[in-house]
Coordinates of C-alpha atoms and ligand atoms in Angstrom, one line a residue:
M1 CA 68.9 -56.5 -78.3
N2 CA 71.3 -59.8 -78.6
A3 CA 71.3 -61.2 -81.9
W4 CA 73.0 -64.5 -83.6
Q5 CA 72.6 -66.6 -86.7
I6 CA 71.3 -70.1 -85.7
S7 CA 70.7 -73.2 -87.9
R8 CA 68.1 -76.0 -87.7
P9 CA 70.1 -78.4 -86.1
Q10 CA 71.6 -75.9 -83.9
V11 CA 67.7 -75.1 -82.5
N12 CA 67.6 -78.5 -82.1
E13 CA 70.7 -78.7 -80.2
L14 CA 69.5 -75.6 -77.8
L15 CA 66.0 -77.6 -77.0
A16 CA 68.0 -81.1 -76.2
A17 CA 70.3 -78.6 -74.0
L18 CA 66.9 -76.5 -72.4
L19 CA 65.4 -80.2 -72.0
K20 CA 68.2 -81.0 -69.5
R21 CA 67.2 -78.0 -67.7
F22 CA 63.5 -77.6 -68.0
P23 CA 60.2 -79.3 -69.0
V24 CA 59.4 -77.7 -72.2
F25 CA 56.3 -77.7 -73.8
A26 CA 56.1 -77.4 -77.8
P27 CA 54.0 -77.4 -80.9
V28 CA 53.3 -81.2 -81.4
P29 CA 50.8 -82.8 -84.2
R30 CA 47.2 -83.9 -82.4
G31 CA 45.5 -85.4 -85.7
S32 CA 45.7 -83.3 -88.4
Q33 CA 46.1 -80.3 -85.8
F34 CA 48.6 -79.4 -83.5
V35 CA 48.7 -78.6 -79.7
F36 CA 51.2 -77.0 -77.3
G37 CA 52.4 -80.6 -75.8
L38 CA 55.4 -81.8 -73.2
I39 CA 58.3 -82.6 -75.4
T40 CA 60.8 -85.2 -74.4
K41 CA 63.4 -84.9 -77.6
P42 CA 63.6 -81.6 -79.9
E43 CA 62.3 -84.3 -82.4
E44 CA 59.0 -83.9 -81.5
A45 CA 58.7 -80.3 -81.3
V46 CA 56.6 -78.9 -85.2
L47 CA 58.4 -75.3 -85.5
D48 CA 56.9 -75.0 -88.9
Y49 CA 52.8 -75.7 -87.7
D50 CA 49.9 -73.3 -88.9
T51 CA 48.5 -72.8 -85.4
T52 CA 47.5 -74.9 -82.1
I53 CA 43.8 -75.6 -81.4
L54 CA 44.0 -74.0 -77.6
P55 CA 46.7 -70.9 -77.6
P56 CA 49.3 -70.8 -74.6
R57 CA 46.4 -69.0 -72.5
K58 CA 46.5 -72.3 -70.8
F59 CA 49.6 -72.1 -68.8
L60 CA 49.0 -68.9 -67.6
L61 CA 45.2 -69.3 -66.6
P62 CA 45.0 -73.1 -66.8
P63 CA 41.2 -74.7 -68.0
R64 CA 40.7 -75.9 -64.6
E65 CA 42.7 -74.7 -61.4
K66 CA 42.5 -75.2 -57.4
L67 CA 42.6 -71.8 -55.6
F68 CA 42.3 -73.0 -51.9
N69 CA 40.7 -75.4 -49.6
Y70 CA 38.4 -74.2 -47.6
P71 CA 36.9 -75.5 -44.1
I72 CA 33.4 -75.9 -43.5
A73 CA 33.5 -76.0 -39.5
G74 CA 35.6 -74.9 -36.9
D75 CA 38.2 -72.2 -37.2
E76 CA 40.3 -73.6 -39.1
E77 CA 42.1 -71.2 -42.0
L78 CA 42.1 -71.4 -46.1
V79 CA 44.7 -72.9 -47.4
T80 CA 45.6 -71.6 -50.5
A81 CA 46.9 -73.2 -53.4
L82 CA 49.4 -71.1 -55.5
P83 CA 51.1 -72.7 -58.5
E84 CA 54.4 -74.5 -58.0
Q85 CA 57.5 -72.7 -58.9
T86 CA 58.9 -75.0 -61.3
P87 CA 60.2 -73.2 -64.0
R88 CA 59.4 -74.4 -67.6
V89 CA 59.9 -73.6 -71.5
V90 CA 57.0 -72.7 -74.2
C91 CA 58.8 -72.9 -77.4
G92 CA 57.4 -72.2 -80.6
V93 CA 55.0 -69.5 -79.7
H94 CA 54.2 -67.1 -82.5
S95 CA 54.1 -63.4 -82.5
Y96 CA 50.3 -63.0 -82.3
D97 CA 50.0 -65.2 -79.4
L98 CA 52.6 -63.6 -77.6
H99 CA 50.5 -60.3 -78.0
G100 CA 47.6 -62.3 -76.8
L101 CA 49.5 -62.6 -73.7
D102 CA 50.3 -59.4 -73.1
V103 CA 46.5 -58.6 -73.3
L104 CA 46.3 -61.1 -70.5
R105 CA 48.8 -59.3 -68.6
R106 CA 46.9 -55.7 -68.7
I107 CA 43.9 -57.3 -67.3
F108 CA 45.6 -60.1 -64.7
A109 CA 48.7 -58.3 -63.8
G110 CA 47.5 -54.9 -63.8
S111 CA 47.4 -52.4 -61.2
E112 CA 43.9 -52.8 -61.0
L113 CA 43.2 -56.4 -59.9
P114 CA 46.4 -58.4 -60.0
D115 CA 46.0 -61.9 -59.6
P116 CA 48.5 -64.2 -57.9
Y117 CA 47.9 -67.3 -59.7
F118 CA 48.2 -65.8 -62.6
A119 CA 51.5 -63.9 -61.8
A120 CA 52.8 -67.5 -60.2
H121 CA 52.6 -69.1 -63.5
D122 CA 54.0 -66.5 -66.1
A123 CA 57.0 -66.1 -63.4
R124 CA 57.9 -69.5 -64.0
T125 CA 57.5 -69.7 -67.5
F126 CA 60.1 -68.9 -70.5
W127 CA 58.7 -68.1 -74.0
I128 CA 60.4 -69.0 -76.8
G129 CA 58.6 -67.4 -79.8
I130 CA 59.2 -67.9 -83.9
D131 CA 57.7 -66.2 -87.1
H132 CA 54.7 -67.9 -88.3
T133 CA 53.1 -67.4 -91.8
D134 CA 50.1 -66.0 -92.6
D135 CA 46.9 -68.0 -93.8
D136 CA 43.2 -67.6 -94.7
Y137 CA 42.2 -67.3 -90.8
K138 CA 44.3 -65.2 -89.8
F139 CA 44.3 -61.1 -90.1
T140 CA 47.7 -60.5 -87.8
R141 CA 48.8 -57.5 -90.0
D142 CA 45.2 -55.8 -89.7
M143 CA 46.0 -56.3 -85.5
R144 CA 49.7 -55.5 -86.3
T145 CA 50.3 -58.4 -84.4
N146 CA 53.3 -59.5 -86.4
S147 CA 55.4 -57.2 -84.6
L148 CA 57.9 -57.9 -82.4
E149 CA 56.2 -55.6 -79.8
C150 CA 55.6 -58.3 -77.3
T151 CA 56.7 -60.2 -74.1
Y152 CA 59.7 -62.8 -75.1
D153 CA 62.8 -64.2 -74.0
L154 CA 64.0 -65.4 -77.2
F155 CA 62.7 -65.5 -80.9
L156 CA 63.7 -67.1 -83.8
I157 CA 63.3 -64.7 -87.1
N158 CA 63.0 -66.7 -90.1
D159 CA 66.3 -66.5 -92.2
N160 CA 67.0 -68.3 -95.4
D161 CA 67.4 -71.7 -94.4
G162 CA 67.8 -71.3 -90.9
F163 CA 66.7 -68.3 -88.2
I164 CA 67.9 -65.2 -86.4
L165 CA 68.0 -65.9 -82.6
L166 CA 66.9 -62.8 -80.4
A167 CA 67.2 -62.5 -76.8
E168 CA 65.3 -60.1 -74.6
R169 CA 64.6 -60.3 -70.4
H170 CA 66.0 -63.8 -69.2
G171 CA 67.3 -64.7 -73.0
L172 CA 70.8 -64.8 -71.9
E173 CA 69.7 -67.0 -68.4
L174 CA 68.2 -69.8 -70.9
L175 CA 70.7 -69.8 -73.1
Q176 CA 73.5 -70.3 -70.6
G177 CA 76.6 -69.4 -73.1
F178 CA 74.9 -71.7 -75.4
E179 CA 75.2 -68.7 -77.8
K180 CA 78.9 -68.2 -77.6
A181 CA 79.0 -70.9 -80.6
L182 CA 76.9 -68.8 -82.4
P183 CA 78.1 -66.1 -85.2
S184 CA 76.6 -62.8 -83.8
L185 CA 75.0 -60.1 -85.3
T186 CA 76.2 -56.0 -85.0
A187 CA 73.3 -53.8 -84.1
E188 CA 73.2 -52.7 -87.4
E189 CA 73.3 -56.4 -88.8
T190 CA 70.1 -57.1 -86.6
I191 CA 68.4 -53.9 -87.8
D192 CA 68.4 -55.0 -91.3
K193 CA 67.3 -58.3 -90.0
L194 CA 64.3 -56.6 -88.2
H195 CA 63.4 -54.2 -91.4
E196 CA 63.9 -57.5 -93.6
R197 CA 61.3 -59.5 -91.5
E198 CA 59.0 -56.4 -91.2
A199 CA 59.0 -56.0 -94.9
F200 CA 58.2 -59.8 -95.3
Y201 CA 54.9 -59.1 -93.4
R202 CA 54.1 -56.1 -95.0
K203 CA 53.3 -58.3 -97.9
S204 CA 50.7 -60.4 -96.3
P205 CA 47.5 -58.9 -97.6
L206 CA 45.0 -56.8 -95.3
K207 CA 41.9 -58.7 -95.1
L208 CA 39.8 -56.1 -92.9
T209 CA 38.5 -53.3 -94.4
A210 CA 38.9 -51.1 -91.6
S211 CA 41.6 -50.2 -90.0
L212 CA 42.4 -50.6 -86.3
E213 CA 41.8 -46.8 -85.4
E214 CA 38.2 -46.9 -87.5
W215 CA 36.6 -49.4 -84.9
P216 CA 35.8 -47.5 -81.8
A217 CA 33.7 -45.5 -84.2
I218 CA 32.1 -48.1 -86.0
F219 CA 30.9 -50.3 -82.9
P220 CA 28.7 -47.8 -81.4
A221 CA 27.2 -47.0 -84.9
V222 CA 26.0 -51.4 -85.6
Q223 CA 24.7 -51.8 -82.4
E224 CA 21.2 -52.3 -84.1
S225 CA 22.6 -54.0 -86.9
A226 CA 21.0 -56.8 -88.8
V227 CA 24.3 -58.7 -89.1
W228 CA 24.1 -59.4 -85.4
Q229 CA 20.7 -61.4 -85.9
Q230 CA 21.5 -63.2 -89.4
E231 CA 25.0 -64.4 -88.3
A232 CA 23.5 -65.6 -84.9
E233 CA 20.9 -67.3 -86.7
K234 CA 24.0 -70.1 -87.9
C235 CA 25.0 -70.3 -84.4
F236 CA 24.7 -73.5 -82.1
S237 CA 26.0 -71.7 -79.0
C238 CA 28.8 -74.1 -78.8
G239 CA 31.1 -71.8 -76.9
S240 CA 34.2 -72.9 -79.3
C241 CA 35.0 -69.4 -80.7
N242 CA 35.5 -68.7 -76.6
T243 CA 37.4 -71.6 -75.8
T244 CA 40.2 -71.6 -78.4
C245 CA 40.5 -67.9 -78.0
P246 CA 44.1 -66.4 -76.9
T247 CA 42.5 -63.3 -75.0
C248 CA 39.0 -64.7 -73.2
Y249 CA 39.5 -64.9 -70.0
C250 CA 35.8 -65.7 -68.2
F251 CA 36.1 -68.1 -65.7
D252 CA 33.2 -69.6 -63.7
I253 CA 33.8 -70.8 -59.9
R254 CA 33.2 -73.9 -58.4
D255 CA 33.3 -75.2 -54.8
L256 CA 33.4 -78.8 -54.3
P257 CA 32.5 -80.1 -50.9
A258 CA 34.7 -83.2 -49.4
I259 CA 33.3 -86.4 -48.8
G260 CA 31.9 -86.2 -45.2
L261 CA 31.5 -82.2 -45.2
S262 CA 34.8 -81.7 -43.5
G263 CA 36.1 -78.9 -45.7
G264 CA 36.0 -78.4 -49.8
E265 CA 38.2 -76.9 -52.7
R266 CA 37.5 -74.0 -54.9
Q267 CA 38.3 -74.3 -58.5
R268 CA 38.1 -71.8 -61.0
I269 CA 37.0 -73.4 -64.2
W270 CA 37.1 -71.4 -67.7
D271 CA 33.8 -70.1 -68.9
S272 CA 32.1 -69.2 -72.3
C273 CA 30.2 -65.8 -73.1
M274 CA 28.6 -68.0 -75.9
L275 CA 26.6 -70.8 -73.7
E276 CA 22.9 -69.6 -73.1
V277 CA 23.3 -70.3 -69.2
F278 CA 26.4 -67.7 -68.9
A279 CA 24.0 -64.3 -68.3
R280 CA 21.4 -66.3 -66.4
V281 CA 21.0 -65.0 -62.8
A282 CA 19.7 -67.0 -59.8
T283 CA 16.4 -65.2 -60.3
G284 CA 15.7 -66.9 -63.6
E285 CA 16.8 -63.8 -65.6
N286 CA 19.0 -63.8 -68.6
F287 CA 20.6 -60.8 -69.3
R288 CA 21.6 -62.5 -73.2
G289 CA 19.5 -65.1 -73.7
E290 CA 19.5 -64.8 -77.6
A291 CA 22.2 -66.0 -79.6
H292 CA 22.4 -62.2 -81.4
Q293 CA 22.8 -60.6 -77.9
R294 CA 25.9 -63.1 -77.0
L295 CA 27.6 -62.9 -80.4
K296 CA 27.3 -58.8 -80.2
H297 CA 28.8 -59.1 -76.9
R298 CA 31.8 -61.2 -77.8
F299 CA 32.8 -58.9 -80.6
N300 CA 32.2 -55.9 -78.6
R301 CA 34.5 -57.1 -75.6
K302 CA 36.9 -58.3 -79.0
I303 CA 37.1 -55.3 -80.6
W304 CA 35.6 -52.1 -78.9
Y305 CA 35.3 -52.2 -75.0
H306 CA 38.9 -53.6 -74.5
R307 CA 40.5 -50.6 -76.5
D308 CA 38.3 -48.5 -74.3
R309 CA 39.7 -49.3 -71.3
Y310 CA 43.1 -50.8 -72.0
A311 CA 44.0 -48.9 -75.2
R312 CA 44.1 -51.7 -77.4
A313 CA 42.1 -54.4 -79.2
A314 CA 41.4 -57.8 -77.5
C315 CA 41.5 -59.5 -80.7
I316 CA 44.8 -60.1 -82.1
G317 CA 43.6 -61.5 -85.6
C318 CA 44.7 -65.5 -84.9
G319 CA 42.0 -66.7 -86.3
R320 CA 41.0 -69.5 -84.0
C321 CA 37.4 -68.9 -83.7
S322 CA 36.9 -68.9 -87.2
R323 CA 38.7 -72.1 -87.5
A324 CA 36.5 -73.9 -84.7
C325 CA 33.2 -72.7 -85.6
K326 CA 31.0 -75.5 -87.1
A327 CA 28.5 -72.6 -88.3
E328 CA 31.1 -71.1 -90.5
I329 CA 31.0 -67.5 -88.6
N330 CA 34.1 -66.2 -89.7
I331 CA 35.1 -63.0 -87.5
I332 CA 36.8 -61.3 -91.3
N333 CA 33.5 -61.8 -93.0
V334 CA 31.8 -60.2 -90.0
L335 CA 33.6 -57.1 -89.3
N336 CA 33.4 -56.6 -92.6
R337 CA 29.7 -56.8 -93.0
L338 CA 29.9 -54.3 -90.2
K339 CA 32.0 -52.2 -91.9
E340 CA 29.9 -52.1 -95.0
E341 CA 27.0 -51.2 -92.9
Y342 CA 28.6 -48.4 -91.4
N343 CA 29.7 -47.2 -94.5
D344 CA 26.0 -46.9 -96.3
A345 CA 24.8 -45.7 -93.0
C346 CA 27.4 -43.2 -93.2
S347 CA 26.9 -42.0 -97.0
I348 CA 22.5 -41.8 -96.7
S349 CA 23.1 -39.7 -93.8
A350 CA 25.6 -37.7 -95.9
A351 CA 23.5 -37.4 -99.1
A352 CA 20.5 -36.2 -96.4
K353 CA 22.4 -33.2 -95.6
Ligands
LIG1 S1 32.1 -71.5 -82.4 FE1 30.2 -70.5 -83.8 S2 28.5 -71.8 -83.4 FE2 29.9 -72.2 -81.5 S3 29.2 -70.6 -80.1 FE3 31.1 -69.5 -81.1 S4 29.9 -68.6 -83.4 FE4 28.3 -69.9 -82.5
LIG2 S1 38.5 -63.2 -81.7 FE1 38.6 -64.9 -82.7 S2 40.6 -64.0 -84.1 FE2 41.0 -62.4 -82.2 S3 41.9 -63.2 -81.0 FE3 39.9 -64.3 -80.6 S4 40.1 -66.0 -81.8 FE4 42.0 -65.2 -82.6

């Protein structure tokens, strides 16, 4: 791993150099919150933001995407619409969001069902990560997504008033010699800085009462818990928790016939398992017609099912679902309530023996 010291003004110089070569996206204000937006000058990027409204998955799985044009009559062939190949840079991505992108890569870029649209977006995107600070919503230490065991090209580690710049993957290609003006770190110095970083994040309080390893045992035991019904009584089934989640990926397919019915366009658009219609089928049955069924399903997907299949939880502890929920359904509280019920059930069964 290559590492250099870089000051805040030098980060702006780096952004200015990148802006001459690529479209650059970075956190920018949207009201009192932040979004990943296209910047035209380095000063527009807010690098000490708390979190963005939408996660960076929008770069690899756009909210609405054309898949292909289809003919209605005649023997014309389908015309696929793979995304444009222009390279781009997304700067200022927190480590938990980089982990979220890795969760999506296991699904969309794995050997089971590789998705050419996702792959094309991913191949043209360079990622520049940056350190974050925890807040009341995030639980990244519990989900171990403070770690740098995630995919990035460059990463900015907080270091006094400036940063340590790490390069992996295509990092040197992005820097294109910019690093020659920066003081470089030896391998030992780099390891020391990484240890300092780990020690910093170990100071964040753990917020969940169960560890990652315990959830696969807890979840099967709490499927009939009253917690699902009690929490779901507050739920508006608005789907905001899905829309803002870095690892939600369900989509709907829509066909848009052209005027004159000469052909049409097929699109995929984000869907949400918290919406009442999500599991309704053409014959009218709804497999998850009640809000508590949908809430339980979402939690099962985030904490349990994905781990069984892909060996890691799908939740990366960003807290966006809790932040977005107008009903104040907080994922940390729900998980801790489930753990409490599990503990009670275990004590009763131990006492009965
Ligand atoms: S954001 Fe809250 S209210 Fe809306 S669907 Fe999700 S849990 Fe329900
Ligand atoms: S379930 Fe909530 S906390 Fe977990 S990754 Fe999704 S939005 Fe973030």
